[in-house]
Amino acid sequence: MSIVNTLVIIGMVVCAIVTATVDDVLSCIISMGALGSFVALEFLLLHAPDVAIAEGSVGAVLTPVIFIIALKKVKGGKE
Amino acid sequence: MKQNKKEKKEKKAKNIIIKCGCDFLLPITLVLGMYIILHGHLSPGGGFQGGVVVSAAVVLVFLAYGNDGIRKTFAPDKMKVTENIGSLMYTFFGLLGILMGANFCRNAIFNIGNPGDLYSSGTIFWMNFSVGLKVMMGIGFMLIVMLRVLDVKNE
């Protein structure tokens, strides 16, 4: 196993823990987007570029955008 | 009064940076998405992945120009019709296998062109294209509707 692979896996675990534990919703969404791009990078390292494109476009772009729209609609959970 | 002017100036400068970045990225996104759709049978990618990449153009236009830009650029009625045309095309090319005397979704027309060329895969190319049409129009329409909700004020 190469060093890059290990670093990517460590980044995935850190992003997942931050997503599950942080109280602020916006930071939660941003760390989830970072988790999606790490997962896409890991798929690319495992020689599955087909899945990497799907995961990178859906998990790192589309899902955070939809969550941010919903968050803006409810005014950040205040009131 | 002075501070208000300064804040306005800073806001304008930020808007210019975002607008220039989105104008630079928009054609690259569209061309890359169409490349992924059309070369689905030769290189990694396919209908779904390319369609999602193309539909990110809606988000770019919203970031640069807001809901007014979306209203000027896209036509949701035509997008609905195009999505249905995509699913009809997929059904037609699936039924073409039965009409030629084989299974559903069978590649009925093959042995055309050299292996590795763009038009060498028979009906797989057209099925990829119809799936890409359906996915890009569907996700783009969903994003337009969700972004339009931000303009509506409740209370």
PDB file of N, CA, C and O in Angstrom, chain A residues 5-77:
ATOM      1  N   ASN A   5      -2.282   6.387  -0.674  1.00  0.00           N
ATOM      2  CA  ASN A   5      -3.493   5.641  -0.331  1.00  0.00           C
ATOM      3  C   ASN A   5      -3.811   5.770   1.158  1.00  0.00           C
ATOM      4  O   ASN A   5      -4.952   6.032   1.552  1.00  0.00           O
ATOM      5  N   THR A   6      -2.759   5.598   2.001  1.00  0.00           N
ATOM      6  CA  THR A   6      -2.967   5.699   3.449  1.00  0.00           C
ATOM      7  C   THR A   6      -3.431   7.099   3.842  1.00  0.00           C
ATOM      8  O   THR A   6      -4.349   7.267   4.659  1.00  0.00           O
ATOM      9  N   LEU A   7      -2.815   8.130   3.230  1.00  0.00           N
ATOM     10  CA  LEU A   7      -3.210   9.501   3.560  1.00  0.00           C
ATOM     11  C   LEU A   7      -4.669   9.766   3.185  1.00  0.00           C
ATOM     12  O   LEU A   7      -5.410  10.409   3.944  1.00  0.00           O
ATOM     13  N   VAL A   8      -5.085   9.259   2.020  1.00  0.00           N
ATOM     14  CA  VAL A   8      -6.471   9.482   1.590  1.00  0.00           C
ATOM     15  C   VAL A   8      -7.441   8.812   2.543  1.00  0.00           C
ATOM     16  O   VAL A   8      -8.484   9.381   2.917  1.00  0.00           O
ATOM     17  N   ILE A   9      -7.084   7.582   3.000  1.00  0.00           N
ATOM     18  CA  ILE A   9      -7.989   6.882   3.920  1.00  0.00           C
ATOM     19  C   ILE A   9      -8.069   7.619   5.254  1.00  0.00           C
ATOM     20  O   ILE A   9      -9.152   7.759   5.846  1.00  0.00           O
ATOM     21  N   ILE A  10      -6.911   8.143   5.733  1.00  0.00           N
ATOM     22  CA  ILE A  10      -6.934   8.912   6.987  1.00  0.00           C
ATOM     23  C   ILE A  10      -7.812  10.161   6.834  1.00  0.00           C
ATOM     24  O   ILE A  10      -8.601  10.512   7.727  1.00  0.00           O
ATOM     25  N   GLY A  11      -7.710  10.827   5.675  1.00  0.00           N
ATOM     26  CA  GLY A  11      -8.554  12.006   5.434  1.00  0.00           C
ATOM     27  C   GLY A  11     -10.026  11.654   5.426  1.00  0.00           C
ATOM     28  O   GLY A  11     -10.852  12.391   5.966  1.00  0.00           O
ATOM     29  N   MET A  12     -10.377  10.491   4.824  1.00  0.00           N
ATOM     30  CA  MET A  12     -11.772  10.054   4.821  1.00  0.00           C
ATOM     31  C   MET A  12     -12.292   9.880   6.239  1.00  0.00           C
ATOM     32  O   MET A  12     -13.389  10.356   6.588  1.00  0.00           O
ATOM     33  N   VAL A  13     -11.481   9.208   7.096  1.00  0.00           N
ATOM     34  CA  VAL A  13     -11.943   8.933   8.464  1.00  0.00           C
ATOM     35  C   VAL A  13     -12.103  10.237   9.241  1.00  0.00           C
ATOM     36  O   VAL A  13     -13.108  10.441   9.960  1.00  0.00           O
ATOM     37  N   VAL A  14     -11.129  11.171   9.078  1.00  0.00           N
ATOM     38  CA  VAL A  14     -11.211  12.443   9.804  1.00  0.00           C
ATOM     39  C   VAL A  14     -12.448  13.229   9.384  1.00  0.00           C
ATOM     40  O   VAL A  14     -13.193  13.776  10.216  1.00  0.00           O
ATOM     41  N   CYS A  15     -12.710  13.281   8.045  1.00  0.00           N
ATOM     42  CA  CYS A  15     -13.877  14.019   7.558  1.00  0.00           C
ATOM     43  C   CYS A  15     -15.171  13.396   8.071  1.00  0.00           C
ATOM     44  O   CYS A  15     -16.114  14.110   8.429  1.00  0.00           O
ATOM     45  N   ALA A  16     -15.232  12.065   8.123  1.00  0.00           N
ATOM     46  CA  ALA A  16     -16.453  11.408   8.604  1.00  0.00           C
ATOM     47  C   ALA A  16     -16.687  11.709  10.068  1.00  0.00           C
ATOM     48  O   ALA A  16     -17.819  11.993  10.487  1.00  0.00           O
ATOM     49  N   ILE A  17     -15.603  11.698  10.883  1.00  0.00           N
ATOM     50  CA  ILE A  17     -15.777  11.975  12.319  1.00  0.00           C
ATOM     51  C   ILE A  17     -16.212  13.420  12.534  1.00  0.00           C
ATOM     52  O   ILE A  17     -17.100  13.713  13.338  1.00  0.00           O
ATOM     53  N   VAL A  18     -15.609  14.362  11.747  1.00  0.00           N
ATOM     54  CA  VAL A  18     -16.001  15.770  11.873  1.00  0.00           C
ATOM     55  C   VAL A  18     -17.466  15.949  11.498  1.00  0.00           C
ATOM     56  O   VAL A  18     -18.221  16.676  12.161  1.00  0.00           O
ATOM     57  N   THR A  19     -17.906  15.259  10.419  1.00  0.00           N
ATOM     58  CA  THR A  19     -19.305  15.357   9.998  1.00  0.00           C
ATOM     59  C   THR A  19     -20.260  14.891  11.088  1.00  0.00           C
ATOM     60  O   THR A  19     -21.317  15.481  11.293  1.00  0.00           O
ATOM     61  N   ALA A  20     -19.867  13.841  11.805  1.00  0.00           N
ATOM     62  CA  ALA A  20     -20.797  13.274  12.789  1.00  0.00           C
ATOM     63  C   ALA A  20     -20.805  14.048  14.084  1.00  0.00           C
ATOM     64  O   ALA A  20     -21.788  13.979  14.825  1.00  0.00           O
ATOM     65  N   THR A  21     -19.732  14.800  14.420  1.00  0.00           N
ATOM     66  CA  THR A  21     -19.633  15.364  15.764  1.00  0.00           C
ATOM     67  C   THR A  21     -19.848  16.866  15.843  1.00  0.00           C
ATOM     68  O   THR A  21     -20.229  17.363  16.900  1.00  0.00           O
ATOM     69  N   VAL A  22     -19.592  17.611  14.725  1.00  0.00           N
ATOM     70  CA  VAL A  22     -19.645  19.075  14.823  1.00  0.00           C
ATOM     71  C   VAL A  22     -21.090  19.552  14.966  1.00  0.00           C
ATOM     72  O   VAL A  22     -22.007  18.977  14.375  1.00  0.00           O
ATOM     73  N   ASP A  23     -21.304  20.622  15.772  1.00  0.00           N
ATOM     74  CA  ASP A  23     -22.655  21.125  16.016  1.00  0.00           C
ATOM     75  C   ASP A  23     -23.137  22.035  14.903  1.00  0.00           C
ATOM     76  O   ASP A  23     -24.315  22.006  14.548  1.00  0.00           O
ATOM     77  N   ASP A  24     -22.241  22.883  14.344  1.00  0.00           N
ATOM     78  CA  ASP A  24     -22.646  23.844  13.310  1.00  0.00           C
ATOM     79  C   ASP A  24     -23.024  23.112  12.025  1.00  0.00           C
ATOM     80  O   ASP A  24     -22.274  22.251  11.552  1.00  0.00           O
ATOM     81  N   VAL A  25     -24.187  23.463  11.464  1.00  0.00           N
ATOM     82  CA  VAL A  25     -24.699  22.684  10.333  1.00  0.00           C
ATOM     83  C   VAL A  25     -23.901  22.966   9.062  1.00  0.00           C
ATOM     84  O   VAL A  25     -23.633  22.069   8.266  1.00  0.00           O
ATOM     85  N   LEU A  26     -23.475  24.245   8.855  1.00  0.00           N
ATOM     86  CA  LEU A  26     -22.766  24.592   7.636  1.00  0.00           C
ATOM     87  C   LEU A  26     -21.409  23.899   7.568  1.00  0.00           C
ATOM     88  O   LEU A  26     -21.028  23.353   6.526  1.00  0.00           O
ATOM     89  N   SER A  27     -20.681  23.858   8.704  1.00  0.00           N
ATOM     90  CA  SER A  27     -19.401  23.143   8.720  1.00  0.00           C
ATOM     91  C   SER A  27     -19.596  21.667   8.464  1.00  0.00           C
ATOM     92  O   SER A  27     -18.775  21.005   7.833  1.00  0.00           O
ATOM     93  N   CYS A  28     -20.726  21.144   8.969  1.00  0.00           N
ATOM     94  CA  CYS A  28     -21.066  19.744   8.756  1.00  0.00           C
ATOM     95  C   CYS A  28     -21.211  19.456   7.264  1.00  0.00           C
ATOM     96  O   CYS A  28     -20.649  18.481   6.743  1.00  0.00           O
ATOM     97  N   ILE A  29     -21.947  20.358   6.547  1.00  0.00           N
ATOM     98  CA  ILE A  29     -22.171  20.146   5.113  1.00  0.00           C
ATOM     99  C   ILE A  29     -20.849  20.228   4.354  1.00  0.00           C
ATOM    100  O   ILE A  29     -20.560  19.428   3.462  1.00  0.00           O
ATOM    101  N   ILE A  30     -19.990  21.206   4.719  1.00  0.00           N
ATOM    102  CA  ILE A  30     -18.731  21.377   3.993  1.00  0.00           C
ATOM    103  C   ILE A  30     -17.816  20.173   4.202  1.00  0.00           C
ATOM    104  O   ILE A  30     -17.190  19.676   3.269  1.00  0.00           O
ATOM    105  N   SER A  31     -17.779  19.642   5.431  1.00  0.00           N
ATOM    106  CA  SER A  31     -16.924  18.472   5.663  1.00  0.00           C
ATOM    107  C   SER A  31     -17.487  17.245   4.954  1.00  0.00           C
ATOM    108  O   SER A  31     -16.730  16.349   4.550  1.00  0.00           O
ATOM    109  N   MET A  32     -18.826  17.216   4.756  1.00  0.00           N
ATOM    110  CA  MET A  32     -19.389  16.104   3.991  1.00  0.00           C
ATOM    111  C   MET A  32     -18.975  16.188   2.522  1.00  0.00           C
ATOM    112  O   MET A  32     -18.687  15.162   1.889  1.00  0.00           O
ATOM    113  N   GLY A  33     -18.908  17.420   1.970  1.00  0.00           N
ATOM    114  CA  GLY A  33     -18.403  17.567   0.610  1.00  0.00           C
ATOM    115  C   GLY A  33     -16.950  17.137   0.486  1.00  0.00           C
ATOM    116  O   GLY A  33     -16.561  16.487  -0.494  1.00  0.00           O
ATOM    117  N   ALA A  34     -16.137  17.472   1.503  1.00  0.00           N
ATOM    118  CA  ALA A  34     -14.734  17.036   1.495  1.00  0.00           C
ATOM    119  C   ALA A  34     -14.642  15.522   1.556  1.00  0.00           C
ATOM    120  O   ALA A  34     -13.795  14.913   0.888  1.00  0.00           O
ATOM    121  N   LEU A  35     -15.536  14.892   2.344  1.00  0.00           N
ATOM    122  CA  LEU A  35     -15.576  13.422   2.409  1.00  0.00           C
ATOM    123  C   LEU A  35     -15.891  12.826   1.047  1.00  0.00           C
ATOM    124  O   LEU A  35     -15.277  11.834   0.632  1.00  0.00           O
ATOM    125  N   GLY A  36     -16.825  13.474   0.310  1.00  0.00           N
ATOM    126  CA  GLY A  36     -17.168  12.971  -1.024  1.00  0.00           C
ATOM    127  C   GLY A  36     -15.981  13.027  -1.965  1.00  0.00           C
ATOM    128  O   GLY A  36     -15.729  12.080  -2.713  1.00  0.00           O
ATOM    129  N   SER A  37     -15.205  14.139  -1.921  1.00  0.00           N
ATOM    130  CA  SER A  37     -14.054  14.205  -2.838  1.00  0.00           C
ATOM    131  C   SER A  37     -12.965  13.225  -2.438  1.00  0.00           C
ATOM    132  O   SER A  37     -12.268  12.677  -3.308  1.00  0.00           O
ATOM    133  N   PHE A  38     -12.790  12.961  -1.123  1.00  0.00           N
ATOM    134  CA  PHE A  38     -11.814  11.954  -0.709  1.00  0.00           C
ATOM    135  C   PHE A  38     -12.211  10.562  -1.203  1.00  0.00           C
ATOM    136  O   PHE A  38     -11.362   9.786  -1.659  1.00  0.00           O
ATOM    137  N   VAL A  39     -13.519  10.254  -1.112  1.00  0.00           N
ATOM    138  CA  VAL A  39     -13.997   8.950  -1.582  1.00  0.00           C
ATOM    139  C   VAL A  39     -13.764   8.806  -3.086  1.00  0.00           C
ATOM    140  O   VAL A  39     -13.343   7.747  -3.580  1.00  0.00           O
ATOM    141  N   ALA A  40     -14.002   9.926  -3.840  1.00  0.00           N
ATOM    142  CA  ALA A  40     -13.763   9.884  -5.283  1.00  0.00           C
ATOM    143  C   ALA A  40     -12.287   9.631  -5.586  1.00  0.00           C
ATOM    144  O   ALA A  40     -11.940   8.857  -6.479  1.00  0.00           O
ATOM    145  N   LEU A  41     -11.391  10.273  -4.813  1.00  0.00           N
ATOM    146  CA  LEU A  41      -9.947  10.074  -5.007  1.00  0.00           C
ATOM    147  C   LEU A  41      -9.552   8.632  -4.718  1.00  0.00           C
ATOM    148  O   LEU A  41      -8.731   8.041  -5.434  1.00  0.00           O
ATOM    149  N   GLU A  42     -10.167   8.041  -3.679  1.00  0.00           N
ATOM    150  CA  GLU A  42      -9.863   6.651  -3.337  1.00  0.00           C
ATOM    151  C   GLU A  42     -10.321   5.705  -4.444  1.00  0.00           C
ATOM    152  O   GLU A  42      -9.624   4.760  -4.800  1.00  0.00           O
ATOM    153  N   PHE A  43     -11.520   5.977  -5.030  1.00  0.00           N
ATOM    154  CA  PHE A  43     -11.984   5.160  -6.154  1.00  0.00           C
ATOM    155  C   PHE A  43     -11.011   5.258  -7.317  1.00  0.00           C
ATOM    156  O   PHE A  43     -10.734   4.269  -7.996  1.00  0.00           O
ATOM    157  N   LEU A  44     -10.456   6.481  -7.557  1.00  0.00           N
ATOM    158  CA  LEU A  44      -9.506   6.661  -8.658  1.00  0.00           C
ATOM    159  C   LEU A  44      -8.229   5.869  -8.396  1.00  0.00           C
ATOM    160  O   LEU A  44      -7.663   5.265  -9.311  1.00  0.00           O
ATOM    161  N   LEU A  45      -7.790   5.833  -7.124  1.00  0.00           N
ATOM    162  CA  LEU A  45      -6.572   5.087  -6.802  1.00  0.00           C
ATOM    163  C   LEU A  45      -6.786   3.584  -6.915  1.00  0.00           C
ATOM    164  O   LEU A  45      -5.829   2.840  -7.146  1.00  0.00           O
ATOM    165  N   LEU A  46      -8.030   3.131  -6.740  1.00  0.00           N
ATOM    166  CA  LEU A  46      -8.330   1.695  -6.834  1.00  0.00           C
ATOM    167  C   LEU A  46      -8.693   1.285  -8.255  1.00  0.00           C
ATOM    168  O   LEU A  46      -9.298   0.237  -8.457  1.00  0.00           O
ATOM    169  N   HIS A  47      -8.369   2.136  -9.264  1.00  0.00           N
ATOM    170  CA  HIS A  47      -8.581   1.826 -10.679  1.00  0.00           C
ATOM    171  C   HIS A  47     -10.048   1.642 -11.021  1.00  0.00           C
ATOM    172  O   HIS A  47     -10.421   0.695 -11.701  1.00  0.00           O
ATOM    173  N   ALA A  48     -10.920   2.543 -10.513  1.00  0.00           N
ATOM    174  CA  ALA A  48     -12.324   2.534 -10.926  1.00  0.00           C
ATOM    175  C   ALA A  48     -12.725   3.956 -11.307  1.00  0.00           C
ATOM    176  O   ALA A  48     -13.499   4.598 -10.588  1.00  0.00           O
ATOM    177  N   PRO A  49     -12.184   4.500 -12.418  1.00  0.00           N
ATOM    178  CA  PRO A  49     -12.467   5.898 -12.768  1.00  0.00           C
ATOM    179  C   PRO A  49     -13.928   6.148 -13.093  1.00  0.00           C
ATOM    180  O   PRO A  49     -14.411   7.269 -12.947  1.00  0.00           O
ATOM    181  N   ASP A  50     -14.638   5.101 -13.524  1.00  0.00           N
ATOM    182  CA  ASP A  50     -16.058   5.239 -13.853  1.00  0.00           C
ATOM    183  C   ASP A  50     -16.866   5.642 -12.623  1.00  0.00           C
ATOM    184  O   ASP A  50     -17.653   6.592 -12.643  1.00  0.00           O
ATOM    185  N   VAL A  51     -16.640   4.912 -11.508  1.00  0.00           N
ATOM    186  CA  VAL A  51     -17.346   5.207 -10.264  1.00  0.00           C
ATOM    187  C   VAL A  51     -16.856   6.524  -9.685  1.00  0.00           C
ATOM    188  O   VAL A  51     -17.614   7.254  -9.047  1.00  0.00           O
ATOM    189  N   ALA A  52     -15.560   6.836  -9.923  1.00  0.00           N
ATOM    190  CA  ALA A  52     -14.995   8.066  -9.351  1.00  0.00           C
ATOM    191  C   ALA A  52     -15.672   9.296  -9.928  1.00  0.00           C
ATOM    192  O   ALA A  52     -15.923  10.265  -9.203  1.00  0.00           O
ATOM    193  N   ILE A  53     -15.989   9.271 -11.254  1.00  0.00           N
ATOM    194  CA  ILE A  53     -16.664  10.432 -11.848  1.00  0.00           C
ATOM    195  C   ILE A  53     -18.045  10.609 -11.230  1.00  0.00           C
ATOM    196  O   ILE A  53     -18.447  11.716 -10.862  1.00  0.00           O
ATOM    197  N   ALA A  54     -18.782   9.480 -11.081  1.00  0.00           N
ATOM    198  CA  ALA A  54     -20.133   9.574 -10.514  1.00  0.00           C
ATOM    199  C   ALA A  54     -20.081  10.078  -9.078  1.00  0.00           C
ATOM    200  O   ALA A  54     -20.843  10.969  -8.683  1.00  0.00           O
ATOM    201  N   GLU A  55     -19.167   9.518  -8.280  1.00  0.00           N
ATOM    202  CA  GLU A  55     -19.080   9.927  -6.868  1.00  0.00           C
ATOM    203  C   GLU A  55     -18.614  11.373  -6.747  1.00  0.00           C
ATOM    204  O   GLU A  55     -19.128  12.137  -5.923  1.00  0.00           O
ATOM    205  N   GLY A  56     -17.656  11.793  -7.596  1.00  0.00           N
ATOM    206  CA  GLY A  56     -17.155  13.161  -7.509  1.00  0.00           C
ATOM    207  C   GLY A  56     -18.192  14.185  -7.897  1.00  0.00           C
ATOM    208  O   GLY A  56     -18.251  15.272  -7.327  1.00  0.00           O
ATOM    209  N   SER A  57     -19.055  13.841  -8.883  1.00  0.00           N
ATOM    210  CA  SER A  57     -20.053  14.833  -9.303  1.00  0.00           C
ATOM    211  C   SER A  57     -21.271  14.831  -8.389  1.00  0.00           C
ATOM    212  O   SER A  57     -21.853  15.884  -8.151  1.00  0.00           O
ATOM    213  N   VAL A  58     -21.660  13.666  -7.884  1.00  0.00           N
ATOM    214  CA  VAL A  58     -22.859  13.618  -7.037  1.00  0.00           C
ATOM    215  C   VAL A  58     -22.516  13.917  -5.578  1.00  0.00           C
ATOM    216  O   VAL A  58     -23.129  14.768  -4.940  1.00  0.00           O
ATOM    217  N   GLY A  59     -21.483  13.238  -5.058  1.00  0.00           N
ATOM    218  CA  GLY A  59     -21.208  13.356  -3.628  1.00  0.00           C
ATOM    219  C   GLY A  59     -20.513  14.635  -3.232  1.00  0.00           C
ATOM    220  O   GLY A  59     -20.649  15.093  -2.102  1.00  0.00           O
ATOM    221  N   ALA A  60     -19.745  15.227  -4.164  1.00  0.00           N
ATOM    222  CA  ALA A  60     -18.975  16.409  -3.790  1.00  0.00           C
ATOM    223  C   ALA A  60     -19.600  17.707  -4.278  1.00  0.00           C
ATOM    224  O   ALA A  60     -19.230  18.774  -3.813  1.00  0.00           O
ATOM    225  N   VAL A  61     -20.537  17.652  -5.245  1.00  0.00           N
ATOM    226  CA  VAL A  61     -21.120  18.882  -5.788  1.00  0.00           C
ATOM    227  C   VAL A  61     -22.625  18.945  -5.530  1.00  0.00           C
ATOM    228  O   VAL A  61     -23.131  19.902  -4.945  1.00  0.00           O
ATOM    229  N   LEU A  62     -23.353  17.893  -5.942  1.00  0.00           N
ATOM    230  CA  LEU A  62     -24.818  17.987  -5.973  1.00  0.00           C
ATOM    231  C   LEU A  62     -25.424  17.948  -4.567  1.00  0.00           C
ATOM    232  O   LEU A  62     -26.289  18.760  -4.236  1.00  0.00           O
ATOM    233  N   THR A  63     -24.941  17.005  -3.719  1.00  0.00           N
ATOM    234  CA  THR A  63     -25.527  16.863  -2.385  1.00  0.00           C
ATOM    235  C   THR A  63     -25.286  18.095  -1.505  1.00  0.00           C
ATOM    236  O   THR A  63     -26.238  18.592  -0.882  1.00  0.00           O
ATOM    237  N   PRO A  64     -24.045  18.650  -1.424  1.00  0.00           N
ATOM    238  CA  PRO A  64     -23.876  19.873  -0.633  1.00  0.00           C
ATOM    239  C   PRO A  64     -24.699  21.042  -1.136  1.00  0.00           C
ATOM    240  O   PRO A  64     -25.227  21.830  -0.328  1.00  0.00           O
ATOM    241  N   VAL A  65     -24.863  21.158  -2.486  1.00  0.00           N
ATOM    242  CA  VAL A  65     -25.663  22.267  -3.010  1.00  0.00           C
ATOM    243  C   VAL A  65     -27.111  22.145  -2.536  1.00  0.00           C
ATOM    244  O   VAL A  65     -27.720  23.112  -2.077  1.00  0.00           O
ATOM    245  N   ILE A  66     -27.669  20.921  -2.611  1.00  0.00           N
ATOM    246  CA  ILE A  66     -29.066  20.729  -2.184  1.00  0.00           C
ATOM    247  C   ILE A  66     -29.220  20.999  -0.688  1.00  0.00           C
ATOM    248  O   ILE A  66     -30.161  21.668  -0.246  1.00  0.00           O
ATOM    249  N   PHE A  67     -28.231  20.529   0.116  1.00  0.00           N
ATOM    250  CA  PHE A  67     -28.322  20.759   1.560  1.00  0.00           C
ATOM    251  C   PHE A  67     -28.198  22.243   1.892  1.00  0.00           C
ATOM    252  O   PHE A  67     -28.866  22.744   2.801  1.00  0.00           O
ATOM    253  N   ILE A  68     -27.329  22.977   1.138  1.00  0.00           N
ATOM    254  CA  ILE A  68     -27.159  24.402   1.428  1.00  0.00           C
ATOM    255  C   ILE A  68     -28.426  25.178   1.061  1.00  0.00           C
ATOM    256  O   ILE A  68     -28.817  26.121   1.750  1.00  0.00           O
ATOM    257  N   ILE A  69     -29.101  24.756  -0.061  1.00  0.00           N
ATOM    258  CA  ILE A  69     -30.374  25.405  -0.408  1.00  0.00           C
ATOM    259  C   ILE A  69     -31.387  25.218   0.723  1.00  0.00           C
ATOM    260  O   ILE A  69     -32.053  26.164   1.157  1.00  0.00           O
ATOM    261  N   ALA A  70     -31.479  23.975   1.237  1.00  0.00           N
ATOM    262  CA  ALA A  70     -32.433  23.711   2.321  1.00  0.00           C
ATOM    263  C   ALA A  70     -32.077  24.503   3.573  1.00  0.00           C
ATOM    264  O   ALA A  70     -32.949  25.063   4.255  1.00  0.00           O
ATOM    265  N   LEU A  71     -30.774  24.607   3.864  1.00  0.00           N
ATOM    266  CA  LEU A  71     -30.337  25.353   5.059  1.00  0.00           C
ATOM    267  C   LEU A  71     -30.662  26.832   4.934  1.00  0.00           C
ATOM    268  O   LEU A  71     -31.084  27.485   5.884  1.00  0.00           O
ATOM    269  N   LYS A  72     -30.481  27.391   3.712  1.00  0.00           N
ATOM    270  CA  LYS A  72     -30.783  28.801   3.495  1.00  0.00           C
ATOM    271  C   LYS A  72     -32.284  29.053   3.614  1.00  0.00           C
ATOM    272  O   LYS A  72     -32.708  30.111   4.059  1.00  0.00           O
ATOM    273  N   LYS A  73     -33.094  28.048   3.203  1.00  0.00           N
ATOM    274  CA  LYS A  73     -34.543  28.217   3.259  1.00  0.00           C
ATOM    275  C   LYS A  73     -35.035  28.277   4.708  1.00  0.00           C
ATOM    276  O   LYS A  73     -35.946  29.026   5.021  1.00  0.00           O
ATOM    277  N   VAL A  74     -34.413  27.491   5.610  1.00  0.00           N
ATOM    278  CA  VAL A  74     -34.849  27.520   7.006  1.00  0.00           C
ATOM    279  C   VAL A  74     -34.030  28.498   7.833  1.00  0.00           C
ATOM    280  O   VAL A  74     -34.085  28.488   9.049  1.00  0.00           O
ATOM    281  N   LYS A  75     -33.261  29.378   7.181  1.00  0.00           N
ATOM    282  CA  LYS A  75     -32.506  30.465   7.830  1.00  0.00           C
ATOM    283  C   LYS A  75     -31.526  29.944   8.874  1.00  0.00           C
ATOM    284  O   LYS A  75     -31.461  30.450   9.991  1.00  0.00           O
ATOM    285  N   GLY A  76     -30.768  28.920   8.532  1.00  0.00           N
ATOM    286  CA  GLY A  76     -29.715  28.425   9.414  1.00  0.00           C
ATOM    287  C   GLY A  76     -30.234  27.777  10.678  1.00  0.00           C
ATOM    288  O   GLY A  76     -29.504  27.640  11.651  1.00  0.00           O
ATOM    289  N   GLY A  77     -31.493  27.361  10.711  1.00  0.00           N
ATOM    290  CA  GLY A  77     -32.012  26.675  11.881  1.00  0.00           C
ATOM    291  C   GLY A  77     -32.386  27.604  13.021  1.00  0.00           C
ATOM    292  O   GLY A  77     -32.770  27.161  14.089  1.00  0.00           O
TER     293      GLY A  77
END
